[in-house]
Tab-separated table of C-alpha atoms in Angstrom:
chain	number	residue	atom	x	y	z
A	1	UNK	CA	0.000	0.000	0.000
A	2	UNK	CA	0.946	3.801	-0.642
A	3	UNK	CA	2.740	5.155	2.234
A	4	UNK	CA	2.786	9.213	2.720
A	5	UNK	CA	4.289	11.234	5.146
A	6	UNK	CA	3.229	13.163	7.942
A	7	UNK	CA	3.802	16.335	5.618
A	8	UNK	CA	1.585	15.033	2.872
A	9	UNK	CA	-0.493	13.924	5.306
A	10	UNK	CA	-1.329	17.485	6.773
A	11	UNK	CA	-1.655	18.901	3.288
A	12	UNK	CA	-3.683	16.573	2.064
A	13	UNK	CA	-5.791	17.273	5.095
A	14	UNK	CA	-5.668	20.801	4.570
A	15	UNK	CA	-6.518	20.654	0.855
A	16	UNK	CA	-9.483	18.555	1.809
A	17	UNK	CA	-10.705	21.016	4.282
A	18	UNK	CA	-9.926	23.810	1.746
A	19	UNK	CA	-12.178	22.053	-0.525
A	20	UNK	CA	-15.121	21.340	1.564
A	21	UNK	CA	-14.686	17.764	1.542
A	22	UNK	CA	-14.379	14.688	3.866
A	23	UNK	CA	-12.826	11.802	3.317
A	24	UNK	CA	-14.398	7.882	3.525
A	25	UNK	CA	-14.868	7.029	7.061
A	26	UNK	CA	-12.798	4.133	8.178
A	27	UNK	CA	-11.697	2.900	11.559
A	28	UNK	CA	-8.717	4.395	12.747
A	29	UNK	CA	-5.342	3.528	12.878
A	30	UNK	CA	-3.836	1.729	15.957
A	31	UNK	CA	-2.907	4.311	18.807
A	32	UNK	CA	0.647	2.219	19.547
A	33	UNK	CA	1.486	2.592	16.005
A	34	UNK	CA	0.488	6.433	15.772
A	35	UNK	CA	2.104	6.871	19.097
A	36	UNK	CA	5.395	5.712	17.575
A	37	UNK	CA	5.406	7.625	14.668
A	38	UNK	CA	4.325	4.997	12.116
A	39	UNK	CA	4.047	6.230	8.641
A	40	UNK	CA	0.228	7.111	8.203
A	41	UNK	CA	-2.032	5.328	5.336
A	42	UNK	CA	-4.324	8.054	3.476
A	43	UNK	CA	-7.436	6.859	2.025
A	44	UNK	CA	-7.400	5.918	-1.267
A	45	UNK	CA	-10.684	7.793	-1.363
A	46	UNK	CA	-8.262	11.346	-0.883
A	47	UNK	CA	-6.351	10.928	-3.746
A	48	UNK	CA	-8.760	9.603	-6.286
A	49	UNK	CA	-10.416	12.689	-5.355
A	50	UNK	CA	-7.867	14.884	-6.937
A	51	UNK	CA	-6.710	16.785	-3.586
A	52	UNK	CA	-3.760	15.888	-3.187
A	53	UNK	CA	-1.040	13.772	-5.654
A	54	UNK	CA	-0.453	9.856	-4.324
A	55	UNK	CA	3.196	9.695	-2.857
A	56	UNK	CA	5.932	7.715	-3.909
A	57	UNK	CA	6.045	4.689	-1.793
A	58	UNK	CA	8.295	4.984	1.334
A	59	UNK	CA	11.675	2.782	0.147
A	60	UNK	CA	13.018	3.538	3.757
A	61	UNK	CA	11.127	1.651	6.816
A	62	UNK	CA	11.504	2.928	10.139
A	63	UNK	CA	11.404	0.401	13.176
A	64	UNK	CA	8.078	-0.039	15.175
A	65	UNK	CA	9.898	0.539	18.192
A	66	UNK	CA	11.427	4.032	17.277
A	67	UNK	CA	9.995	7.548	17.838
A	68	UNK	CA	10.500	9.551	14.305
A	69	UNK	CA	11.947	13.150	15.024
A	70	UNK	CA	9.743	13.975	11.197
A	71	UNK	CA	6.310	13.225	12.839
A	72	UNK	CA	3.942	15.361	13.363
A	73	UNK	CA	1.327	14.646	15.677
A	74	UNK	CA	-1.088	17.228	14.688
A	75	UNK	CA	-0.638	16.142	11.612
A	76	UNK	CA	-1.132	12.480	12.307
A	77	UNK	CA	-3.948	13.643	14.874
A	78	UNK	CA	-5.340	15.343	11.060
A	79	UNK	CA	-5.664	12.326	9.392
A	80	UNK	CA	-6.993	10.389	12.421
A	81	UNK	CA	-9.562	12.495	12.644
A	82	UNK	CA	-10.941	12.314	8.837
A	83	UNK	CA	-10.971	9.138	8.903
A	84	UNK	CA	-13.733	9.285	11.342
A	85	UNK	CA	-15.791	12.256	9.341
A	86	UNK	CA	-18.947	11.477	7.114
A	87	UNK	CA	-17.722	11.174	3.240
A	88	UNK	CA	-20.106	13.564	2.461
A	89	UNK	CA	-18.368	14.767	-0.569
A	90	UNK	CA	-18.483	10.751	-1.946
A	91	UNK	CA	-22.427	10.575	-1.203
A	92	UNK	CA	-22.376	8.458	1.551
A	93	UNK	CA	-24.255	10.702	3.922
A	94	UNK	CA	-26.932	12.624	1.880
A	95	UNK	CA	-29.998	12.514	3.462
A	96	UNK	CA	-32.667	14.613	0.849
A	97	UNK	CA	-34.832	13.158	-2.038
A	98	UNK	CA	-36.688	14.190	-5.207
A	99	UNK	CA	-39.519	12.681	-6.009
A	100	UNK	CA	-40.415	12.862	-9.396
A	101	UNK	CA	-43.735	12.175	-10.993
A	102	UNK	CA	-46.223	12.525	-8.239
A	103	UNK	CA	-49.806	12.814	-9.261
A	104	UNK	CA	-50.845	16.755	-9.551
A	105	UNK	CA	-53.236	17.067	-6.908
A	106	UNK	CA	-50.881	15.846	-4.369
A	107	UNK	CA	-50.226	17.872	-1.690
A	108	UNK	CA	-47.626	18.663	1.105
A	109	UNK	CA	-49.588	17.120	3.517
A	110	UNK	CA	-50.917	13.932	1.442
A	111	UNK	CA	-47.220	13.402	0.851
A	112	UNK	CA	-46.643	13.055	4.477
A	113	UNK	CA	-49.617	11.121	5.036
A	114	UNK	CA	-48.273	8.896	1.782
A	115	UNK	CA	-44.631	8.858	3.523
A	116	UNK	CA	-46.575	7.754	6.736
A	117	UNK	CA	-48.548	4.710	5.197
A	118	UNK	CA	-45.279	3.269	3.658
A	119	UNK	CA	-44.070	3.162	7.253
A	120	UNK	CA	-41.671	6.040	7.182
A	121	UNK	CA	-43.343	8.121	9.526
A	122	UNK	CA	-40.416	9.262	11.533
A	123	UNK	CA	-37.915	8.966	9.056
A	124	UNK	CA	-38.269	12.438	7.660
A	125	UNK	CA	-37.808	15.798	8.954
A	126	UNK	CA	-38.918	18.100	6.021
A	127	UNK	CA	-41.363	17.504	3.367
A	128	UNK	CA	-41.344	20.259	0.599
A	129	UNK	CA	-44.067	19.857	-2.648
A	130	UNK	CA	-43.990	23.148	-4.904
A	131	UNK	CA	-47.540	24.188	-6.081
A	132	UNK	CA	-48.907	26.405	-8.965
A	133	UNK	CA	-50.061	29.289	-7.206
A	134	UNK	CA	-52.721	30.044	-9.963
A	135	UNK	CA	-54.059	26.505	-10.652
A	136	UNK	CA	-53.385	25.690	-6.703
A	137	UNK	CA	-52.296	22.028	-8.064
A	138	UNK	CA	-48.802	20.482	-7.516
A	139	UNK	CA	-46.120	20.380	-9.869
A	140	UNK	CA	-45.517	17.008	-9.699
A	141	UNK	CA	-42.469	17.055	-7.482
A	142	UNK	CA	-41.355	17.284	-4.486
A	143	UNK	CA	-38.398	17.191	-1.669
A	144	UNK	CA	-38.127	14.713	1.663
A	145	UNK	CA	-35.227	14.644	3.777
A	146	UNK	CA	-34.761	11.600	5.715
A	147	UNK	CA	-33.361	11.690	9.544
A	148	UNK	CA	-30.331	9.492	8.102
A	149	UNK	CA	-28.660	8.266	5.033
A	150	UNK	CA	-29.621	4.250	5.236
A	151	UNK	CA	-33.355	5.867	5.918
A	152	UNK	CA	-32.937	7.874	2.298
A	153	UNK	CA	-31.466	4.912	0.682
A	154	UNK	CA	-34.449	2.155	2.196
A	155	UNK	CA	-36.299	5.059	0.894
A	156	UNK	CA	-35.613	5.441	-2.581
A	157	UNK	CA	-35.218	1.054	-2.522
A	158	UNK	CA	-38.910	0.823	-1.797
A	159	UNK	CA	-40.350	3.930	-3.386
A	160	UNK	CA	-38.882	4.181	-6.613
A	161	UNK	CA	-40.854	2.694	-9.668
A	162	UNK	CA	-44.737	3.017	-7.225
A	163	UNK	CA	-47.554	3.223	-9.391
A	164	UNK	CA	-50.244	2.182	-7.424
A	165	UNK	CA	-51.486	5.381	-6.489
A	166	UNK	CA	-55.315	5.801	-4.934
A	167	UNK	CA	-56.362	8.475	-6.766
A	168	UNK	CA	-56.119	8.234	-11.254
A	169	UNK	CA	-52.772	8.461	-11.902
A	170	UNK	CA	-50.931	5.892	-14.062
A	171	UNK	CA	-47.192	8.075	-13.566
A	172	UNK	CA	-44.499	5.927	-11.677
A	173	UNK	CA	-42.787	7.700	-9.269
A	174	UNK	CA	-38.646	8.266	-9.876
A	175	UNK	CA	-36.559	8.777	-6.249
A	176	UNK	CA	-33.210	10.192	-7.066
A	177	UNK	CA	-30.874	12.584	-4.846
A	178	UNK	CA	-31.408	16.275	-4.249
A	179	UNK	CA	-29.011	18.245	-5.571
A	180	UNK	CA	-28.910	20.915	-1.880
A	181	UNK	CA	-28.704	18.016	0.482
A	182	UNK	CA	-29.439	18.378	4.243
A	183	UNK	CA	-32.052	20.006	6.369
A	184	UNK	CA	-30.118	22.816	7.894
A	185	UNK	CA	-29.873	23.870	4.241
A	186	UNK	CA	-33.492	23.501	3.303
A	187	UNK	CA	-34.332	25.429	6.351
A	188	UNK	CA	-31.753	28.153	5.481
A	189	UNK	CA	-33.204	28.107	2.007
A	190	UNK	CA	-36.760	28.751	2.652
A	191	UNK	CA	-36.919	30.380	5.903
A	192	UNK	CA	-36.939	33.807	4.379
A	193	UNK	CA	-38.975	33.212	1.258
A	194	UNK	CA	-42.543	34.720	0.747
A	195	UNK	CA	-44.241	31.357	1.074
A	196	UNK	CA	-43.472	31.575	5.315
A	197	UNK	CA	-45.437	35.403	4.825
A	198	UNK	CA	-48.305	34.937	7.061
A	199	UNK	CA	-50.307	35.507	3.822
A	200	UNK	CA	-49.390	32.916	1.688
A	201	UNK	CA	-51.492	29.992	2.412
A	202	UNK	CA	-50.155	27.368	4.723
A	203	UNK	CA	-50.641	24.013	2.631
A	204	UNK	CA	-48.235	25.676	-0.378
A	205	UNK	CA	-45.505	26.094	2.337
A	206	UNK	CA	-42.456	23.472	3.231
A	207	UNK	CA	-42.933	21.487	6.374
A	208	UNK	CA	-40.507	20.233	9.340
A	209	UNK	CA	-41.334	17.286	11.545
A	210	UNK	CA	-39.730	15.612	14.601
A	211	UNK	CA	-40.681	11.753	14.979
A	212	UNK	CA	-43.650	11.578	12.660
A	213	UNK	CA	-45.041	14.929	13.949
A	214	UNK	CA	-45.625	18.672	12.636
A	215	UNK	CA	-43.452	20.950	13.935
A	216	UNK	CA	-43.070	24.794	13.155
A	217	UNK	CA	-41.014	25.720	10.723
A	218	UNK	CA	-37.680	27.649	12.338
A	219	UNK	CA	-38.390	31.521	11.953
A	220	UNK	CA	-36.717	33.845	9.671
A	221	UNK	CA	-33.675	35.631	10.011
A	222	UNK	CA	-35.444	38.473	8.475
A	223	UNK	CA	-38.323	40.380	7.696
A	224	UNK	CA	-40.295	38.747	4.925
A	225	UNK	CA	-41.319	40.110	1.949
A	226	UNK	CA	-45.611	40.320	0.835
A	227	UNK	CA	-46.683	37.905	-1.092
A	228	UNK	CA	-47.034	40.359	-4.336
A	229	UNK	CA	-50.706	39.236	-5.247
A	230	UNK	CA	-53.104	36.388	-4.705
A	231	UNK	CA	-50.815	34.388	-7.200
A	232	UNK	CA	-48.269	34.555	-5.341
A	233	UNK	CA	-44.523	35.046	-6.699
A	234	UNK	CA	-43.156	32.425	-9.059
A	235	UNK	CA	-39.704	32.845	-7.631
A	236	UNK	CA	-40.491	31.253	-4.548
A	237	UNK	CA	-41.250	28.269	-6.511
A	238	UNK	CA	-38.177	25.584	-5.990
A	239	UNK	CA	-37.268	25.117	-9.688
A	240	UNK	CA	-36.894	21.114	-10.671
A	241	UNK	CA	-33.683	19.825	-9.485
A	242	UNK	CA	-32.422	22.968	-8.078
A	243	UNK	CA	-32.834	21.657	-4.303
């Protein structure tokens, strides 16, 4: 296996952080052999992500038993520590769906109540299903976020490809992955828009639940802006894919 150094360790590390990115999760190393200034073992994950170049291989061992005056603890302490971060950047961790080709007079709330009768009633946290303000009918898609990533995946295993809706609808539902992943992000990005005004009609608005049940939606971090007219604005609508 590719060996790097402590140095390419911490810039790897740094590069990574630089870029937003996490690296696979793995167990870590042993403590003795950190302790003792073994040479540390980067992800492969790291460098097949472009952030840093794959170092030669190490043609000079060092003894097990030997402290090496080159280590850098917080540099080994670096690497120890991304090995124990979420690999968000390789999709393990995303949490928040698109559902594609819901029937048009779904709803918000029939969503949630279709969510709940598939048995993922406290799986989700947010529920999100943009309406046309003038016909009041959905658009046909929507956005869940799951409380974890194997809850998202079981989701889209058991949801994607449904047809057998209750009302006339012969589309078959697609589950793929948002492109904004996360609720804190959701939150952030609707928390301000016109569709929290206390004039724009509750059922067109994105929802947060704890354990299967409605809770309100955090507040926003400033004052909101009218709803322009009884149609509402078309820019608070979440364009397809865009979440």
């Amino acid at each position: 296996r590719t060996v790097a150094s402590a140095a390419q360790a911490r810039n790897c590390r740094q590069e990574a952080l630089h870029h937003g990115t996490d690296v696979e999760e793995r167990p870590p190393p042993d403590q003795r052999r950190l302790a003792l200034g073994a040479d540390v073992r980067l992800p492969g994950d790291v460098y097949a992500s472009g952030l840093c170049a794959r170092p030669q291989a190490d043609h000079h061992p060092r003894s097990a038993g030997r402290l090496n005056d080159n280590t850098d603890p917080v540099a080994i302490a670096a690497v120890v520590l991304a090995r124990r971060q979420p690999a968000v950047a390789m999709g393990y961790q995303k949490t928040t769906l698109m559902l594609r080709n819901l029937p048009n007079d779904m709803t918000g709330a029939t969503l949630a109540e279709f969510l709940n009768a598939k048995g993922f009633g406290t799986r989700y946290n947010f529920v999100y299903l943009p309406v046309d303000f003038k016909r009041k009918s959905g658009l046909g898609y929507a956005f869940v976020n799951m409380e974890t990533h194997n809850d998202a995946l079981h989701t889209m295993r058991v949801l994607d490809g449904f047809k057998d809706w209750t009302v006339n609808s012969m589309k078959v539902l697609r589950v793929d992955w948002a492109a904004e992943q996360g609720l804190q992000t959701l939150v952030n990005r609707f928390r301000n828009s016109t569709l929290m005004h206390p004039d724009a009609p509750p059922s067109f608005r994105p929802m947060c639940f704890r354990a299967g049940v409605l809770v309100d939606f955090p507040p926003p971090t400033k004052r909101l802006r009218r709803p322009r007219s009884k149609a509402y604005s078309q820019k608070d609508l979440a364009p397809e894919g865009s979440v």
